[in-house]
PDB file of C-alpha atoms in Angstrom:
ATOM      1  CA  UNK Q   1    -152.763  -0.900  60.331  1.00  0.00           C
ATOM      2  CA  UNK Q   2    -149.185  -0.211  61.256  1.00  0.00           C
ATOM      3  CA  UNK Q   3    -145.831   0.403  59.684  1.00  0.00           C
ATOM      4  CA  UNK Q   4    -142.728   0.353  61.566  1.00  0.00           C
ATOM      5  CA  UNK Q   5    -143.600   4.350  63.240  1.00  0.00           C
ATOM      6  CA  UNK Q   6    -146.839   2.865  63.263  1.00  0.00           C
ATOM      7  CA  UNK Q   7    -147.429   4.821  59.936  1.00  0.00           C
ATOM      8  CA  UNK Q   8    -149.924   2.894  57.755  1.00  0.00           C
ATOM      9  CA  UNK Q   9    -151.425   4.000  53.580  1.00  0.00           C
ATOM     10  CA  UNK Q  10    -153.776   7.263  54.120  1.00  0.00           C
ATOM     11  CA  UNK Q  11    -157.350   7.169  52.649  1.00  0.00           C
ATOM     12  CA  UNK Q  12    -157.049   8.981  49.596  1.00  0.00           C
ATOM     13  CA  UNK Q  13    -154.121  10.746  47.767  1.00  0.00           C
ATOM     14  CA  UNK Q  14    -154.609  13.986  49.737  1.00  0.00           C
ATOM     15  CA  UNK Q  15    -152.699  12.557  52.910  1.00  0.00           C
ATOM     16  CA  UNK Q  16    -150.625  10.824  50.880  1.00  0.00           C
ATOM     17  CA  UNK Q  17    -147.503  12.411  49.425  1.00  0.00           C
ATOM     18  CA  UNK Q  18    -148.130  14.524  46.474  1.00  0.00           C
ATOM     19  CA  UNK Q  19    -147.885  12.992  42.525  1.00  0.00           C
ATOM     20  CA  UNK Q  20    -148.639  14.069  39.352  1.00  0.00           C
ATOM     21  CA  UNK Q  21    -150.392  10.600  37.450  1.00  0.00           C
ATOM     22  CA  UNK Q  22    -151.305  10.941  33.605  1.00  0.00           C
ATOM     23  CA  UNK Q  23    -151.050   8.511  30.724  1.00  0.00           C
ATOM     24  CA  UNK Q  24    -149.802   9.332  27.351  1.00  0.00           C
ATOM     25  CA  UNK Q  25    -151.745   8.851  24.112  1.00  0.00           C
ATOM     26  CA  UNK Q  26    -149.775   8.073  21.085  1.00  0.00           C
ATOM     27  CA  UNK Q  27    -151.634   9.284  18.221  1.00  0.00           C
ATOM     28  CA  UNK Q  28    -149.172   7.291  15.282  1.00  0.00           C
ATOM     29  CA  UNK Q  29    -146.938   4.310  15.825  1.00  0.00           C
ATOM     30  CA  UNK Q  30    -145.319   2.649  18.177  1.00  0.00           C
ATOM     31  CA  UNK Q  31    -147.849   3.003  20.802  1.00  0.00           C
ATOM     32  CA  UNK Q  32    -146.490   5.093  24.135  1.00  0.00           C
ATOM     33  CA  UNK Q  33    -146.659   3.348  27.383  1.00  0.00           C
ATOM     34  CA  UNK Q  34    -149.095   4.869  29.619  1.00  0.00           C
ATOM     35  CA  UNK Q  35    -146.880   7.320  32.259  1.00  0.00           C
ATOM     36  CA  UNK Q  36    -146.701   6.520  35.930  1.00  0.00           C
ATOM     37  CA  UNK Q  37    -146.560   9.564  38.859  1.00  0.00           C
ATOM     38  CA  UNK Q  38    -142.666   9.258  38.375  1.00  0.00           C
ATOM     39  CA  UNK Q  39    -142.482   9.900  34.690  1.00  0.00           C
ATOM     40  CA  UNK Q  40    -141.420   6.446  33.871  1.00  0.00           C
ATOM     41  CA  UNK Q  41    -144.263   3.964  32.037  1.00  0.00           C
ATOM     42  CA  UNK Q  42    -147.079   3.038  34.624  1.00  0.00           C
ATOM     43  CA  UNK Q  43    -146.889   0.248  36.121  1.00  0.00           C
ATOM     44  CA  UNK Q  44    -149.947   0.344  38.894  1.00  0.00           C
ATOM     45  CA  UNK Q  45    -150.537  -3.689  38.845  1.00  0.00           C
ATOM     46  CA  UNK Q  46    -147.271  -3.763  40.588  1.00  0.00           C
ATOM     47  CA  UNK Q  47    -147.865  -1.240  42.909  1.00  0.00           C
ATOM     48  CA  UNK Q  48    -150.927  -2.874  43.792  1.00  0.00           C
ATOM     49  CA  UNK Q  49    -149.250  -6.759  44.559  1.00  0.00           C
ATOM     50  CA  UNK Q  50    -146.357  -4.378  46.600  1.00  0.00           C
ATOM     51  CA  UNK Q  51    -149.316  -2.653  48.236  1.00  0.00           C
ATOM     52  CA  UNK Q  52    -150.778  -6.267  49.287  1.00  0.00           C
ATOM     53  CA  UNK Q  53    -147.156  -7.315  50.412  1.00  0.00           C
ATOM     54  CA  UNK Q  54    -146.857  -4.504  52.420  1.00  0.00           C
ATOM     55  CA  UNK Q  55    -150.112  -5.310  54.296  1.00  0.00           C
ATOM     56  CA  UNK Q  56    -148.854  -8.383  54.737  1.00  0.00           C
ATOM     57  CA  UNK Q  57    -146.164  -7.668  56.756  1.00  0.00           C
ATOM     58  CA  UNK Q  58    -147.925  -5.146  58.535  1.00  0.00           C
ATOM     59  CA  UNK Q  59    -150.271  -7.486  59.944  1.00  0.00           C
ATOM     60  CA  UNK Q  60    -147.196  -9.332  60.754  1.00  0.00           C
ATOM     61  CA  UNK Q  61    -146.122  -6.458  62.719  1.00  0.00           C
ATOM     62  CA  UNK Q  62    -149.030  -6.321  64.293  1.00  0.00           C
ATOM     63  CA  UNK Q  63    -148.634  -9.666  66.022  1.00  0.00           C
ATOM     64  CA  UNK Q  64    -145.011  -9.299  67.099  1.00  0.00           C
ATOM     65  CA  UNK Q  65    -146.487  -6.640  69.147  1.00  0.00           C
ATOM     66  CA  UNK Q  66    -149.122  -8.090  70.626  1.00  0.00           C
ATOM     67  CA  UNK Q  67    -146.970 -11.173  71.434  1.00  0.00           C
ATOM     68  CA  UNK Q  68    -143.746  -8.346  73.109  1.00  0.00           C
ATOM     69  CA  UNK Q  69    -146.396  -6.876  74.830  1.00  0.00           C
ATOM     70  CA  UNK Q  70    -148.050  -9.607  76.769  1.00  0.00           C
ATOM     71  CA  UNK Q  71    -144.436  -9.242  78.962  1.00  0.00           C
ATOM     72  CA  UNK Q  72    -143.532  -6.150  78.370  1.00  0.00           C
ATOM     73  CA  UNK Q  73    -144.489  -2.141  78.525  1.00  0.00           C
ATOM     74  CA  UNK Q  74    -146.093  -1.157  75.449  1.00  0.00           C
ATOM     75  CA  UNK Q  75    -143.897   2.471  75.327  1.00  0.00           C
ATOM     76  CA  UNK Q  76    -140.454   0.169  75.807  1.00  0.00           C
ATOM     77  CA  UNK Q  77    -140.947  -1.807  72.256  1.00  0.00           C
ATOM     78  CA  UNK Q  78    -142.476   1.754  70.608  1.00  0.00           C
ATOM     79  CA  UNK Q  79    -139.311   3.028  71.847  1.00  0.00           C
ATOM     80  CA  UNK Q  80    -136.806   0.566  69.923  1.00  0.00           C
ATOM     81  CA  UNK Q  81    -138.986   0.330  66.899  1.00  0.00           C
ATOM     82  CA  UNK Q  82    -138.300   4.375  66.856  1.00  0.00           C
ATOM     83  CA  UNK Q  83    -134.539   4.358  67.795  1.00  0.00           C
ATOM     84  CA  UNK Q  84    -134.590   1.217  65.162  1.00  0.00           C
ATOM     85  CA  UNK Q  85    -136.998   3.484  62.172  1.00  0.00           C
ATOM     86  CA  UNK Q  86    -135.422   6.866  63.173  1.00  0.00           C
ATOM     87  CA  UNK Q  87    -132.301   5.314  62.082  1.00  0.00           C
ATOM     88  CA  UNK Q  88    -133.460   4.383  58.801  1.00  0.00           C
ATOM     89  CA  UNK Q  89    -135.219   7.229  58.571  1.00  0.00           C
ATOM     90  CA  UNK Q  90    -131.839   9.252  58.790  1.00  0.00           C
ATOM     91  CA  UNK Q  91    -130.117   7.336  56.298  1.00  0.00           C
ATOM     92  CA  UNK Q  92    -132.576   7.585  53.503  1.00  0.00           C
ATOM     93  CA  UNK Q  93    -133.231  10.957  53.589  1.00  0.00           C
ATOM     94  CA  UNK Q  94    -128.840  12.285  53.625  1.00  0.00           C
ATOM     95  CA  UNK Q  95    -128.760  10.168  50.132  1.00  0.00           C
ATOM     96  CA  UNK Q  96    -131.827  12.244  49.145  1.00  0.00           C
ATOM     97  CA  UNK Q  97    -130.673  15.581  47.432  1.00  0.00           C
ATOM     98  CA  UNK Q  98    -129.956  18.096  49.751  1.00  0.00           C
ATOM     99  CA  UNK Q  99    -129.046  15.692  51.849  1.00  0.00           C
ATOM    100  CA  UNK Q 100    -130.507  15.858  56.204  1.00  0.00           C
ATOM    101  CA  UNK Q 101    -129.438  19.915  55.792  1.00  0.00           C
ATOM    102  CA  UNK Q 102    -133.054  21.257  53.092  1.00  0.00           C
ATOM    103  CA  UNK Q 103    -134.774  17.546  55.185  1.00  0.00           C
ATOM    104  CA  UNK Q 104    -134.304  19.452  58.902  1.00  0.00           C
ATOM    105  CA  UNK Q 105    -135.644  22.508  57.311  1.00  0.00           C
ATOM    106  CA  UNK Q 106    -139.101  22.896  57.133  1.00  0.00           C
ATOM    107  CA  UNK Q 107    -141.597  26.024  57.663  1.00  0.00           C
ATOM    108  CA  UNK Q 108    -144.418  24.360  60.238  1.00  0.00           C
ATOM    109  CA  UNK Q 109    -141.978  22.691  62.921  1.00  0.00           C
ATOM    110  CA  UNK Q 110    -144.361  22.807  65.961  1.00  0.00           C
ATOM    111  CA  UNK Q 111    -146.502  21.235  63.260  1.00  0.00           C
ATOM    112  CA  UNK Q 112    -144.232  18.306  62.367  1.00  0.00           C
ATOM    113  CA  UNK Q 113    -143.318  17.730  65.888  1.00  0.00           C
ATOM    114  CA  UNK Q 114    -146.409  17.283  67.037  1.00  0.00           C
ATOM    115  CA  UNK Q 115    -147.466  14.883  63.906  1.00  0.00           C
ATOM    116  CA  UNK Q 116    -144.243  12.564  65.654  1.00  0.00           C
ATOM    117  CA  UNK Q 117    -145.693  12.577  69.233  1.00  0.00           C
ATOM    118  CA  UNK Q 118    -149.087  12.152  68.149  1.00  0.00           C
ATOM    119  CA  UNK Q 119    -148.300   9.390  66.057  1.00  0.00           C
ATOM    120  CA  UNK Q 120    -146.349   7.607  68.823  1.00  0.00           C
ATOM    121  CA  UNK Q 121    -148.790   8.506  71.244  1.00  0.00           C
ATOM    122  CA  UNK Q 122    -151.105   6.492  68.653  1.00  0.00           C
ATOM    123  CA  UNK Q 123    -148.754   3.630  67.385  1.00  0.00           C
ATOM    124  CA  UNK Q 124    -148.312   2.907  71.766  1.00  0.00           C
ATOM    125  CA  UNK Q 125    -152.675   3.316  72.532  1.00  0.00           C
ATOM    126  CA  UNK Q 126    -152.655   0.380  69.645  1.00  0.00           C
ATOM    127  CA  UNK Q 127    -149.969  -2.546  71.518  1.00  0.00           C
ATOM    128  CA  UNK Q 128    -151.988  -1.759  74.059  1.00  0.00           C
ATOM    129  CA  UNK Q 129    -155.623  -2.316  73.126  1.00  0.00           C
ATOM    130  CA  UNK Q 130    -154.356  -5.366  71.264  1.00  0.00           C
ATOM    131  CA  UNK Q 131    -153.679  -6.265  74.211  1.00  0.00           C
ATOM    132  CA  UNK Q 132    -157.272  -6.542  75.530  1.00  0.00           C
ATOM    133  CA  UNK Q 133    -158.865  -6.268  72.667  1.00  0.00           C
ATOM    134  CA  UNK Q 134    -157.653  -9.136  70.678  1.00  0.00           C
ATOM    135  CA  UNK Q 135    -156.069  -8.082  66.762  1.00  0.00           C
ATOM    136  CA  UNK Q 136    -159.483  -9.020  64.767  1.00  0.00           C
ATOM    137  CA  UNK Q 137    -161.371  -6.083  66.791  1.00  0.00           C
ATOM    138  CA  UNK Q 138    -158.834  -3.637  67.050  1.00  0.00           C
ATOM    139  CA  UNK Q 139    -158.111  -2.659  63.966  1.00  0.00           C
ATOM    140  CA  UNK Q 140    -161.986  -3.956  62.475  1.00  0.00           C
ATOM    141  CA  UNK Q 141    -163.075  -0.517  64.786  1.00  0.00           C
ATOM    142  CA  UNK Q 142    -159.881   1.291  63.482  1.00  0.00           C
ATOM    143  CA  UNK Q 143    -160.505   0.589  60.004  1.00  0.00           C
ATOM    144  CA  UNK Q 144    -163.480   3.824  60.446  1.00  0.00           C
ATOM    145  CA  UNK Q 145    -160.328   6.540  60.187  1.00  0.00           C
ATOM    146  CA  UNK Q 146    -160.797   7.159  56.707  1.00  0.00           C
ATOM    147  CA  UNK Q 147    -164.357   8.678  58.068  1.00  0.00           C
ATOM    148  CA  UNK Q 148    -162.485  10.414  60.525  1.00  0.00           C
ATOM    149  CA  UNK Q 149    -160.256  11.864  58.153  1.00  0.00           C
ATOM    150  CA  UNK Q 150    -163.375  13.115  55.943  1.00  0.00           C
ATOM    151  CA  UNK Q 151    -165.186  14.011  59.107  1.00  0.00           C
ATOM    152  CA  UNK Q 152    -162.704  16.355  60.582  1.00  0.00           C
ATOM    153  CA  UNK Q 153    -161.309  17.626  57.258  1.00  0.00           C
ATOM    154  CA  UNK Q 154    -163.793  20.391  57.754  1.00  0.00           C
ATOM    155  CA  UNK Q 155    -163.212  22.555  60.698  1.00  0.00           C
ATOM    156  CA  UNK Q 156    -159.656  20.886  61.084  1.00  0.00           C
ATOM    157  CA  UNK Q 157    -158.440  22.316  57.085  1.00  0.00           C
ATOM    158  CA  UNK Q 158    -161.848  24.628  56.207  1.00  0.00           C
ATOM    159  CA  UNK Q 159    -162.352  21.564  53.934  1.00  0.00           C
ATOM    160  CA  UNK Q 160    -166.151  21.292  51.683  1.00  0.00           C
ATOM    161  CA  UNK Q 161    -167.729  17.417  52.475  1.00  0.00           C
ATOM    162  CA  UNK Q 162    -170.837  16.989  50.576  1.00  0.00           C
ATOM    163  CA  UNK Q 163    -173.805  15.163  51.721  1.00  0.00           C
ATOM    164  CA  UNK Q 164    -172.725  12.587  49.765  1.00  0.00           C
ATOM    165  CA  UNK Q 165    -169.773  11.535  52.187  1.00  0.00           C
ATOM    166  CA  UNK Q 166    -171.765  12.765  55.543  1.00  0.00           C
ATOM    167  CA  UNK Q 167    -173.990   9.939  54.269  1.00  0.00           C
ATOM    168  CA  UNK Q 168    -171.130   8.029  54.736  1.00  0.00           C
ATOM    169  CA  UNK Q 169    -169.647   8.462  57.689  1.00  0.00           C
ATOM    170  CA  UNK Q 170    -173.004   8.273  59.345  1.00  0.00           C
ATOM    171  CA  UNK Q 171    -173.262   4.403  57.430  1.00  0.00           C
ATOM    172  CA  UNK Q 172    -169.889   3.737  58.721  1.00  0.00           C
ATOM    173  CA  UNK Q 173    -170.771   5.319  62.198  1.00  0.00           C
ATOM    174  CA  UNK Q 174    -172.778   2.673  62.699  1.00  0.00           C
ATOM    175  CA  UNK Q 175    -171.041   0.474  61.787  1.00  0.00           C
ATOM    176  CA  UNK Q 176    -168.873   0.804  64.705  1.00  0.00           C
ATOM    177  CA  UNK Q 177    -171.874   0.906  66.731  1.00  0.00           C
ATOM    178  CA  UNK Q 178    -172.740  -3.207  65.664  1.00  0.00           C
ATOM    179  CA  UNK Q 179    -168.774  -3.878  66.176  1.00  0.00           C
ATOM    180  CA  UNK Q 180    -169.137  -1.932  69.078  1.00  0.00           C
ATOM    181  CA  UNK Q 181    -172.896  -3.193  70.927  1.00  0.00           C
ATOM    182  CA  UNK Q 182    -172.336  -0.775  74.088  1.00  0.00           C
ATOM    183  CA  UNK Q 183    -176.244  -1.918  74.342  1.00  0.00           C
ATOM    184  CA  UNK Q 184    -175.645  -4.367  74.752  1.00  0.00           C
ATOM    185  CA  UNK Q 185    -172.133  -6.046  76.484  1.00  0.00           C
ATOM    186  CA  UNK Q 186    -170.261  -3.401  78.635  1.00  0.00           C
ATOM    187  CA  UNK Q 187    -168.037  -1.218  76.588  1.00  0.00           C
ATOM    188  CA  UNK Q 188    -164.634  -2.663  76.398  1.00  0.00           C
ATOM    189  CA  UNK Q 189    -161.547  -0.315  77.163  1.00  0.00           C
ATOM    190  CA  UNK Q 190    -160.191  -2.053  74.483  1.00  0.00           C
ATOM    191  CA  UNK Q 191    -162.877  -0.451  72.101  1.00  0.00           C
ATOM    192  CA  UNK Q 192    -161.978   2.481  73.770  1.00  0.00           C
ATOM    193  CA  UNK Q 193    -158.278   2.909  72.636  1.00  0.00           C
ATOM    194  CA  UNK Q 194    -159.097   1.356  69.476  1.00  0.00           C
ATOM    195  CA  UNK Q 195    -161.270   4.244  68.516  1.00  0.00           C
ATOM    196  CA  UNK Q 196    -158.756   6.500  70.113  1.00  0.00           C
ATOM    197  CA  UNK Q 197    -155.740   5.062  67.930  1.00  0.00           C
ATOM    198  CA  UNK Q 198    -158.436   5.746  64.810  1.00  0.00           C
ATOM    199  CA  UNK Q 199    -158.896   9.327  66.113  1.00  0.00           C
ATOM    200  CA  UNK Q 200    -155.653   9.900  66.732  1.00  0.00           C
ATOM    201  CA  UNK Q 201    -154.036   8.641  63.237  1.00  0.00           C
ATOM    202  CA  UNK Q 202    -157.049  10.864  61.316  1.00  0.00           C
ATOM    203  CA  UNK Q 203    -155.895  13.975  63.358  1.00  0.00           C
ATOM    204  CA  UNK Q 204    -151.785  12.136  62.385  1.00  0.00           C
ATOM    205  CA  UNK Q 205    -153.995  12.040  58.556  1.00  0.00           C
ATOM    206  CA  UNK Q 206    -155.221  15.724  58.098  1.00  0.00           C
ATOM    207  CA  UNK Q 207    -152.055  17.154  59.665  1.00  0.00           C
ATOM    208  CA  UNK Q 208    -149.840  15.821  57.525  1.00  0.00           C
ATOM    209  CA  UNK Q 209    -151.869  16.776  54.764  1.00  0.00           C
ATOM    210  CA  UNK Q 210    -151.463  20.049  56.269  1.00  0.00           C
ATOM    211  CA  UNK Q 211    -147.961  20.234  55.955  1.00  0.00           C
ATOM    212  CA  UNK Q 212    -147.189  18.955  52.543  1.00  0.00           C
ATOM    213  CA  UNK Q 213    -148.712  22.873  51.708  1.00  0.00           C
ATOM    214  CA  UNK Q 214    -145.308  23.690  52.202  1.00  0.00           C
ATOM    215  CA  UNK Q 215    -142.982  20.881  52.692  1.00  0.00           C
ATOM    216  CA  UNK Q 216    -142.761  17.958  50.488  1.00  0.00           C
ATOM    217  CA  UNK Q 217    -142.551  14.427  51.508  1.00  0.00           C
ATOM    218  CA  UNK Q 218    -138.747  13.994  52.362  1.00  0.00           C
ATOM    219  CA  UNK Q 219    -138.849  16.758  55.086  1.00  0.00           C
ATOM    220  CA  UNK Q 220    -142.340  14.993  56.689  1.00  0.00           C
ATOM    221  CA  UNK Q 221    -140.736  12.083  56.729  1.00  0.00           C
ATOM    222  CA  UNK Q 222    -137.246  13.082  58.152  1.00  0.00           C
ATOM    223  CA  UNK Q 223    -139.469  15.188  60.830  1.00  0.00           C
ATOM    224  CA  UNK Q 224    -141.820  11.526  61.132  1.00  0.00           C
ATOM    225  CA  UNK Q 225    -138.801   9.854  62.414  1.00  0.00           C
ATOM    226  CA  UNK Q 226    -136.957  11.421  64.029  1.00  0.00           C
ATOM    227  CA  UNK Q 227    -139.137  13.844  66.193  1.00  0.00           C
ATOM    228  CA  UNK Q 228    -141.125  10.382  66.794  1.00  0.00           C
ATOM    229  CA  UNK Q 229    -137.917   9.139  68.403  1.00  0.00           C
ATOM    230  CA  UNK Q 230    -137.396  12.071  70.983  1.00  0.00           C
ATOM    231  CA  UNK Q 231    -141.433  11.825  71.900  1.00  0.00           C
ATOM    232  CA  UNK Q 232    -141.399   8.418  73.077  1.00  0.00           C
ATOM    233  CA  UNK Q 233    -137.491   8.109  74.360  1.00  0.00           C
ATOM    234  CA  UNK Q 234    -139.014  11.274  76.947  1.00  0.00           C
ATOM    235  CA  UNK Q 235    -141.378   9.181  77.909  1.00  0.00           C
ATOM    236  CA  UNK Q 236    -140.242   5.832  77.432  1.00  0.00           C
ATOM    237  CA  UNK Q 237    -137.434   6.098  78.292  1.00  0.00           C
ATOM    238  CA  UNK Q 238    -138.491   5.369  82.391  1.00  0.00           C
ATOM    239  CA  UNK Q 239    -139.433   1.776  81.245  1.00  0.00           C
ATOM    240  CA  UNK Q 240    -136.544   0.533  80.212  1.00  0.00           C
ATOM    241  CA  UNK Q 241    -135.501  -3.043  80.890  1.00  0.00           C
ATOM    242  CA  UNK Q 242    -133.198  -5.949  79.334  1.00  0.00           C
ATOM    243  CA  UNK Q 243    -135.670  -7.819  76.963  1.00  0.00           C
ATOM    244  CA  UNK Q 244    -135.243 -11.629  77.836  1.00  0.00           C
ATOM    245  CA  UNK Q 245    -133.110 -13.601  75.023  1.00  0.00           C
ATOM    246  CA  UNK Q 246    -136.094 -14.355  73.445  1.00  0.00           C
ATOM    247  CA  UNK Q 247    -137.495 -11.398  73.089  1.00  0.00           C
ATOM    248  CA  UNK Q 248    -134.620  -9.883  71.680  1.00  0.00           C
ATOM    249  CA  UNK Q 249    -135.830 -12.136  68.130  1.00  0.00           C
ATOM    250  CA  UNK Q 250    -139.421 -10.764  67.915  1.00  0.00           C
ATOM    251  CA  UNK Q 251    -137.937  -7.429  68.705  1.00  0.00           C
ATOM    252  CA  UNK Q 252    -135.299  -7.846  66.080  1.00  0.00           C
ATOM    253  CA  UNK Q 253    -138.037  -9.462  64.218  1.00  0.00           C
ATOM    254  CA  UNK Q 254    -140.062  -6.655  64.125  1.00  0.00           C
ATOM    255  CA  UNK Q 255    -137.558  -3.932  63.010  1.00  0.00           C
ATOM    256  CA  UNK Q 256    -136.336  -5.797  60.442  1.00  0.00           C
ATOM    257  CA  UNK Q 257    -140.193  -6.560  59.501  1.00  0.00           C
ATOM    258  CA  UNK Q 258    -140.843  -2.466  60.321  1.00  0.00           C
ATOM    259  CA  UNK Q 259    -137.949  -1.348  57.409  1.00  0.00           C
ATOM    260  CA  UNK Q 260    -139.270  -3.812  54.600  1.00  0.00           C
ATOM    261  CA  UNK Q 261    -142.582  -3.269  54.973  1.00  0.00           C
ATOM    262  CA  UNK Q 262    -141.882   1.409  54.571  1.00  0.00           C
ATOM    263  CA  UNK Q 263    -139.233   0.961  52.036  1.00  0.00           C
ATOM    264  CA  UNK Q 264    -141.999  -0.908  49.627  1.00  0.00           C
ATOM    265  CA  UNK Q 265    -144.534   0.947  50.897  1.00  0.00           C
ATOM    266  CA  UNK Q 266    -142.599   4.307  49.299  1.00  0.00           C
ATOM    267  CA  UNK Q 267    -141.753   1.448  46.359  1.00  0.00           C
ATOM    268  CA  UNK Q 268    -145.777   0.997  45.606  1.00  0.00           C
ATOM    269  CA  UNK Q 269    -146.375   4.960  45.752  1.00  0.00           C
ATOM    270  CA  UNK Q 270    -143.532   5.449  43.534  1.00  0.00           C
ATOM    271  CA  UNK Q 271    -145.240   3.331  41.040  1.00  0.00           C
ATOM    272  CA  UNK Q 272    -148.750   3.962  41.268  1.00  0.00           C
ATOM    273  CA  UNK Q 273    -151.047   6.838  42.119  1.00  0.00           C
ATOM    274  CA  UNK Q 274    -151.909   6.801  45.547  1.00  0.00           C
ATOM    275  CA  UNK Q 275    -156.011   6.660  45.146  1.00  0.00           C
ATOM    276  CA  UNK Q 276    -155.313   3.429  43.242  1.00  0.00           C
ATOM    277  CA  UNK Q 277    -154.258   1.647  45.777  1.00  0.00           C
ATOM    278  CA  UNK Q 278    -155.496   2.621  48.831  1.00  0.00           C
ATOM    279  CA  UNK Q 279    -158.756   0.042  48.960  1.00  0.00           C
ATOM    280  CA  UNK Q 280    -156.367  -3.031  48.672  1.00  0.00           C
ATOM    281  CA  UNK Q 281    -154.851  -1.463  52.410  1.00  0.00           C
ATOM    282  CA  UNK Q 282    -157.728  -2.989  53.561  1.00  0.00           C
ATOM    283  CA  UNK Q 283    -156.412  -5.934  53.114  1.00  0.00           C
ATOM    284  CA  UNK Q 284    -154.753  -6.054  55.882  1.00  0.00           C
ATOM    285  CA  UNK Q 285    -157.985  -6.373  57.618  1.00  0.00           C
ATOM    286  CA  UNK Q 286    -157.914 -10.182  56.078  1.00  0.00           C
ATOM    287  CA  UNK Q 287    -153.984 -10.972  57.151  1.00  0.00           C
ATOM    288  CA  UNK Q 288    -154.722  -9.871  60.634  1.00  0.00           C
ATOM    289  CA  UNK Q 289    -158.083 -11.622  60.918  1.00  0.00           C
ATOM    290  CA  UNK Q 290    -156.258 -14.798  60.094  1.00  0.00           C
ATOM    291  CA  UNK Q 291    -153.035 -14.266  62.311  1.00  0.00           C
ATOM    292  CA  UNK Q 292    -155.726 -13.321  65.255  1.00  0.00           C
ATOM    293  CA  UNK Q 293    -157.608 -16.481  64.751  1.00  0.00           C
ATOM    294  CA  UNK Q 294    -155.125 -19.573  63.341  1.00  0.00           C
ATOM    295  CA  UNK Q 295    -151.519 -17.383  65.992  1.00  0.00           C
ATOM    296  CA  UNK Q 296    -153.968 -16.472  68.951  1.00  0.00           C
ATOM    297  CA  UNK Q 297    -157.261 -18.064  68.693  1.00  0.00           C
ATOM    298  CA  UNK Q 298    -159.317 -15.377  68.343  1.00  0.00           C
ATOM    299  CA  UNK Q 299    -162.820 -15.530  67.297  1.00  0.00           C
ATOM    300  CA  UNK Q 300    -164.674 -14.292  64.628  1.00  0.00           C
ATOM    301  CA  UNK Q 301    -167.981 -12.328  65.672  1.00  0.00           C
ATOM    302  CA  UNK Q 302    -170.680 -12.396  63.325  1.00  0.00           C
ATOM    303  CA  UNK Q 303    -170.851  -8.333  64.600  1.00  0.00           C
ATOM    304  CA  UNK Q 304    -167.733  -7.403  63.984  1.00  0.00           C
ATOM    305  CA  UNK Q 305    -167.540  -9.357  60.392  1.00  0.00           C
ATOM    306  CA  UNK Q 306    -171.381  -7.487  59.395  1.00  0.00           C
ATOM    307  CA  UNK Q 307    -169.793  -3.983  61.367  1.00  0.00           C
ATOM    308  CA  UNK Q 308    -166.355  -4.058  58.933  1.00  0.00           C
ATOM    309  CA  UNK Q 309    -167.550  -5.374  55.996  1.00  0.00           C
ATOM    310  CA  UNK Q 310    -169.697  -2.279  56.862  1.00  0.00           C
ATOM    311  CA  UNK Q 311    -166.833   0.615  57.533  1.00  0.00           C
ATOM    312  CA  UNK Q 312    -164.631  -0.712  55.532  1.00  0.00           C
ATOM    313  CA  UNK Q 313    -167.615   0.091  52.471  1.00  0.00           C
ATOM    314  CA  UNK Q 314    -168.337   3.709  54.114  1.00  0.00           C
ATOM    315  CA  UNK Q 315    -164.298   3.931  54.286  1.00  0.00           C
ATOM    316  CA  UNK Q 316    -164.504   3.275  50.058  1.00  0.00           C
ATOM    317  CA  UNK Q 317    -167.659   5.342  49.047  1.00  0.00           C
ATOM    318  CA  UNK Q 318    -165.590   8.686  50.538  1.00  0.00           C
ATOM    319  CA  UNK Q 319    -162.030   7.956  49.318  1.00  0.00           C
ATOM    320  CA  UNK Q 320    -165.003   7.557  45.561  1.00  0.00           C
ATOM    321  CA  UNK Q 321    -166.184  10.416  45.905  1.00  0.00           C
ATOM    322  CA  UNK Q 322    -163.340  12.599  46.991  1.00  0.00           C
ATOM    323  CA  UNK Q 323    -161.107  10.862  44.067  1.00  0.00           C
ATOM    324  CA  UNK Q 324    -164.694  12.588  41.934  1.00  0.00           C
ATOM    325  CA  UNK Q 325    -163.988  15.708  43.106  1.00  0.00           C
ATOM    326  CA  UNK Q 326    -160.612  16.339  42.651  1.00  0.00           C
ATOM    327  CA  UNK Q 327    -161.307  15.253  38.459  1.00  0.00           C
TER     328      UNK Q 327
END
């Protein structure tokens, strides 16, 4: 599920920017509207609509990435995307209180830079997986990342994971095995790459949760874009080549979609709690499947559909349990 940086909605409200949502109850007329995470009247419904729209755009981005990845090195594609995204990040952060001077200051510069580097590597590998495995199967495997977040939150962050969530994690990995079918076919390298992407993104999410203890979202946002741009430039500048005129059109659309999707995602989180939005992030799998079948001629294999359904159900359960524990 790729956004302009490859950054996706995280599996629970602890991995997303912390918002303190509340509801105001009036004891006397006139009635008071529920208050959302920003202190304004609750607009969760609109936030959900924006999340669903963002997922449609994310699916379009992945389609553009696959088109370009068939003819150009994935590092080149990601490098150009990140150059544009870094400019967007700098322009947006500069308008926030404290501006760039505040955004640069972090108590964990090494971890922040590592986050950006991991996200660049994950995004690059994802494009390679699209080429080798296809959009549908890649995303079906990638949906395991919330389960990996839950599994790794203990050893990395020292958080407690109860037996219910461990059971859900086990069920989810049964779904992954059903998708991969390691005993029936030769393991496709694309399948391995897709799972590596899920693992890297889970680590990225946990590191994001870790730095959020000391740095506000504005700082992490800035470091995601700038550190990622620096990393991908160092890794990919040697693969620079001019794109064909038609390819520049796709690249331009990819960058525009990336900026638009990220803006919509930010707006969605301003309107609603992360825990209310996260289940709808799975709608991207539906749109990716539609694009994969209609545009790229991919086939929805029964094992992939059933396996993905199991993984999504397990992921939703871990989200629900995390929400219950938070309460």
